[in-house]
Tab-separated table of C-alpha atoms in Angstrom:
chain	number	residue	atom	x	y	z
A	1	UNK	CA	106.966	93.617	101.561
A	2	UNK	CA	110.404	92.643	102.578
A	3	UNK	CA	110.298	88.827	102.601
A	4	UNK	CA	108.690	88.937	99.496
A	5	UNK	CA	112.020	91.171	97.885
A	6	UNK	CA	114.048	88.140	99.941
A	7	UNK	CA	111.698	85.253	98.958
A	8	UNK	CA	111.893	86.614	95.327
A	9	UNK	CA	115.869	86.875	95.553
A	10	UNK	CA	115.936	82.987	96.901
A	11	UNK	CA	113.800	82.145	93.366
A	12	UNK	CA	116.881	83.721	91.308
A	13	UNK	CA	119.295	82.219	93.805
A	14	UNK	CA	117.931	78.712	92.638
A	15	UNK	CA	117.989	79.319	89.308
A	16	UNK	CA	121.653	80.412	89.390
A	17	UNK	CA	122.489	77.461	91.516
A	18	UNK	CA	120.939	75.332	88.765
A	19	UNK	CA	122.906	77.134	86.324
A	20	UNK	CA	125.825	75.691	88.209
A	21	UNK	CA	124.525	72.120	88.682
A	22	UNK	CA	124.598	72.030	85.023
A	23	UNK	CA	127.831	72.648	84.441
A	24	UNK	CA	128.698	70.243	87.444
A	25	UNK	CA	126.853	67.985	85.515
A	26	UNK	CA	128.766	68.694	82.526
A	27	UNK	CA	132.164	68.145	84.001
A	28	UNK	CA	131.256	65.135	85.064
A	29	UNK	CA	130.488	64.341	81.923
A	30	UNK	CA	134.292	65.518	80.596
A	31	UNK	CA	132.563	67.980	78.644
A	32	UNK	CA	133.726	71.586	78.111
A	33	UNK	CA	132.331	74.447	80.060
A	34	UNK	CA	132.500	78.443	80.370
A	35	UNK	CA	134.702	79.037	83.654
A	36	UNK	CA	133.432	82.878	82.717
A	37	UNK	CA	130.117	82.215	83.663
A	38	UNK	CA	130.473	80.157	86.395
A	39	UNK	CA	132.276	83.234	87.649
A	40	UNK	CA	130.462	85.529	87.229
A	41	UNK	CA	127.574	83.740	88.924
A	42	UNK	CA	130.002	83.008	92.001
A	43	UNK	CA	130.811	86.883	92.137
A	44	UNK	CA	126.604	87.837	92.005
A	45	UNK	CA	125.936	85.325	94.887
A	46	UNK	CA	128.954	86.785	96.795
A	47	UNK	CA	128.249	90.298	95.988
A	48	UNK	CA	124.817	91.142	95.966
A	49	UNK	CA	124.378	88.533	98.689
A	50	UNK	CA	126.674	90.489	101.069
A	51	UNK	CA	125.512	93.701	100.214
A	52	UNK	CA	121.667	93.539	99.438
A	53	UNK	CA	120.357	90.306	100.680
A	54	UNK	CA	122.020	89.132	103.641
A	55	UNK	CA	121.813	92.457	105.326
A	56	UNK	CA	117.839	92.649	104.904
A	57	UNK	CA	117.563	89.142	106.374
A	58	UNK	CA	119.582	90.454	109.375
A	59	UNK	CA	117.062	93.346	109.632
A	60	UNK	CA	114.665	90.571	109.984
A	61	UNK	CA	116.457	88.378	112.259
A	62	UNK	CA	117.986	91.031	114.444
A	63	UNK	CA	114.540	92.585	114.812
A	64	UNK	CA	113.053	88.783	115.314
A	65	UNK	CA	114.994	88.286	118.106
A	66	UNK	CA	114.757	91.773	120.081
A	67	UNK	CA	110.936	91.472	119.723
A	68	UNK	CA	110.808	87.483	120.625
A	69	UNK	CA	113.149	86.563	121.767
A	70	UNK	CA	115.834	83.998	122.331
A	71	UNK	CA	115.517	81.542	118.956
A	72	UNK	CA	118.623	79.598	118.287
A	73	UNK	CA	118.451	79.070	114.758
A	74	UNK	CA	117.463	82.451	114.026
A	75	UNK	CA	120.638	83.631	116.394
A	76	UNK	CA	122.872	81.445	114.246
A	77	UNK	CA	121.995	82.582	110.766
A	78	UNK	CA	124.176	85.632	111.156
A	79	UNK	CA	126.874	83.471	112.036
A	80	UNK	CA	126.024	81.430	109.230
A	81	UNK	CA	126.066	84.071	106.550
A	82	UNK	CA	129.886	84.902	107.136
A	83	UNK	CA	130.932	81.107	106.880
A	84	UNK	CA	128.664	81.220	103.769
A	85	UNK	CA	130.583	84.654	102.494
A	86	UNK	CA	133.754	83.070	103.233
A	87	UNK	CA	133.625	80.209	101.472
A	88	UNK	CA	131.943	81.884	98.724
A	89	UNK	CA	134.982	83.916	98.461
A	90	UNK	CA	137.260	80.673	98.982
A	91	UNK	CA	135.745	79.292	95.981
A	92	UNK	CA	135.524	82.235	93.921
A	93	UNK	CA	139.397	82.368	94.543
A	94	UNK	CA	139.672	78.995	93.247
A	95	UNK	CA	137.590	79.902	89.809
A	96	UNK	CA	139.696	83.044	89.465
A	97	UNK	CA	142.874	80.677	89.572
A	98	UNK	CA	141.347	78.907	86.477
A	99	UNK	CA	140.879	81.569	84.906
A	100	UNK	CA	144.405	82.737	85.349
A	101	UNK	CA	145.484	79.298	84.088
A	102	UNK	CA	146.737	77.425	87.004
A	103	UNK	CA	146.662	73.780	87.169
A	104	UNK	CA	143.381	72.566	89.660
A	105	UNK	CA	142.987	69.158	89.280
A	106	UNK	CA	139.314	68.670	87.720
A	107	UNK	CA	137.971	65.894	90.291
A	108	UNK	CA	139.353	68.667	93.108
A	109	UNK	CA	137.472	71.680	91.149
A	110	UNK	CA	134.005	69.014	90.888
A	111	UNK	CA	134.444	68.379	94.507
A	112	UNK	CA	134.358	71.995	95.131
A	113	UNK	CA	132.059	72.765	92.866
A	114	UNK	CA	129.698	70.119	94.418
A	115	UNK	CA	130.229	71.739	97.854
A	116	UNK	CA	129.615	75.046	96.871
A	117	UNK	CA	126.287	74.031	95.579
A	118	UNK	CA	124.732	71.871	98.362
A	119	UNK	CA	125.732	74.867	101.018
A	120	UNK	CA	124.229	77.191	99.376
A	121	UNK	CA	121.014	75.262	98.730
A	122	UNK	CA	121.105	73.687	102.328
A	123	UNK	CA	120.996	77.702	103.933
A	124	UNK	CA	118.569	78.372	101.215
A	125	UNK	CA	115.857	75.466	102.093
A	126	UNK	CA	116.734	76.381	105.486
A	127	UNK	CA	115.153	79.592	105.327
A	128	UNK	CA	112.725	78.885	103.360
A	129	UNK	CA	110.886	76.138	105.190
A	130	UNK	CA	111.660	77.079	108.987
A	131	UNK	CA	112.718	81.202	109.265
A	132	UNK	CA	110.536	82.472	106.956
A	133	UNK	CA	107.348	80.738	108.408
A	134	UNK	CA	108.204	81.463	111.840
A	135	UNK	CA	108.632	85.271	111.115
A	136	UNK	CA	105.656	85.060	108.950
A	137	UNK	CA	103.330	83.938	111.158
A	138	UNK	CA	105.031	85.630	114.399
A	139	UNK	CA	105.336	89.119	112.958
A	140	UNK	CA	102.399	91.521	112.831
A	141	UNK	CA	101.337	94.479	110.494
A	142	UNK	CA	103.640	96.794	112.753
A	143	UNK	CA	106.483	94.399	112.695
A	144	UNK	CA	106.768	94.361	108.852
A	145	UNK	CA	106.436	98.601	109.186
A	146	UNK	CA	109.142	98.073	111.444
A	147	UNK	CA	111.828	95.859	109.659
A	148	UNK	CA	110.820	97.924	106.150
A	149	UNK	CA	111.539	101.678	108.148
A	150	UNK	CA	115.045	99.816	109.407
A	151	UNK	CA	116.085	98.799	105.478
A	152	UNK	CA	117.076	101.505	102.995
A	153	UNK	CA	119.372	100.214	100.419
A	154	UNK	CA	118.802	100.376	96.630
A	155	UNK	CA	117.900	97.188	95.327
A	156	UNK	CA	118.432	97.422	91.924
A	157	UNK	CA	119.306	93.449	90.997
A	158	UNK	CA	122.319	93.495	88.566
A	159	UNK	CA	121.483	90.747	87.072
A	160	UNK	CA	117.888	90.618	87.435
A	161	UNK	CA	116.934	94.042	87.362
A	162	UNK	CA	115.921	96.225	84.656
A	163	UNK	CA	119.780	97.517	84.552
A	164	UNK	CA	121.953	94.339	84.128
A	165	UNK	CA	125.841	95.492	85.255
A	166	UNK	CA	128.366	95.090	82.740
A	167	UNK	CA	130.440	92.538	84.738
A	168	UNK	CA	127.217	90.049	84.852
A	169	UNK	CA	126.604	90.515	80.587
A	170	UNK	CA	127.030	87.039	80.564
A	171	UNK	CA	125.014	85.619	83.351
A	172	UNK	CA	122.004	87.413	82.172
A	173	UNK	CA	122.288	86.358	78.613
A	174	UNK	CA	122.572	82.631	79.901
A	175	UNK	CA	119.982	82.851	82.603
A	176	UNK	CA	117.389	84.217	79.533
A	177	UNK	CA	118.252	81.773	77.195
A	178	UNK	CA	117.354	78.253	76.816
A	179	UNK	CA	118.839	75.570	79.032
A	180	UNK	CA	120.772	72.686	78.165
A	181	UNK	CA	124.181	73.559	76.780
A	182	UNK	CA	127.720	73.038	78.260
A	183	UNK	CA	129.631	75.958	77.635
């Protein structure tokens, strides 16, 4: 069922975000870390985010509110997912530069870092404790028919997915292996 495919994506969403709080943590610390890999999680949570996930919620939302209406945080959450895009891409843009060796002052980069992390989680928690419910419990057996007939992407996960894309070799090494190291 679809929020089971979204709830499931949320689960690696966390994990990837914890991937980042540990480096956070780690610069903090003034100890070295892999500016590859917190790329390459930045590009999967922009990318598959704005071409798989976000799109399925709006299936749901859309369909949430031409069935129940007026709901304002549901009618928001579109709205929401371009700031979220937006500044994904902002901060992206701002790992990239890194990368390219220019000079971004570290306390400006942790700042950022920081950000990025507590929006994402904040729209995550959102949806998990007060959209999800409320189209769980509003939509019935026909309603789910209806959102799934509406969604027709393939959902192979690049990273998570039994084919992991080349550009994310790193991420899925690191998100299989044991926690607790910098770079």
């Amino acid at each position: 069922m679809m929020v089971e495919r979204i709830r499931r994506e949320h689960g690696y969403m966390v994990r990837l975000l914890a991937i980042l709080r540990e480096k956070l943590n780690c610069l903090k610390n003034e100890r070295e870390i892999n500016y590859n890999l917190i790329r390459e999680v930045v590009d999967y949570l922009a990318n598959h985010s704005e071409k798989v996930h976000h799109p399925k919620e709006d299936i749901l939302y859309e369909y949430y509110i031409e069935k129940y209406g007026h709901h304002e945080q549901i009618e928001n959450l579109e709205e929401d997912h371009v700031h979220l895009s937006q500044s994904t891409h902002a901060f992206l843009d701002t790992v990239d530069m890194i990368l390219q060796d220019a000079i971004v002052p570290q306390h400006i980069f942790i700042a950022q870092l920081e950000e990025f992390i507590l929006t994402q989680k904040r729209h995550l928690d959102m949806e998990e404790q007060s959209i999800l419910p409320l189209i769980n419990k509003s939509f019935t057996t026909n309603d789910w028919q209806e959102v799934e007939s509406r969604w027709s992407v393939n959902e192979d996960d690049p990273v998570f997915g039994d084919t992991i894309a080349e550009q994310y070799k790193l991420l899925a090494k690191r998100v299989n292996a044991s926690r607790g190291e910098c770079v």
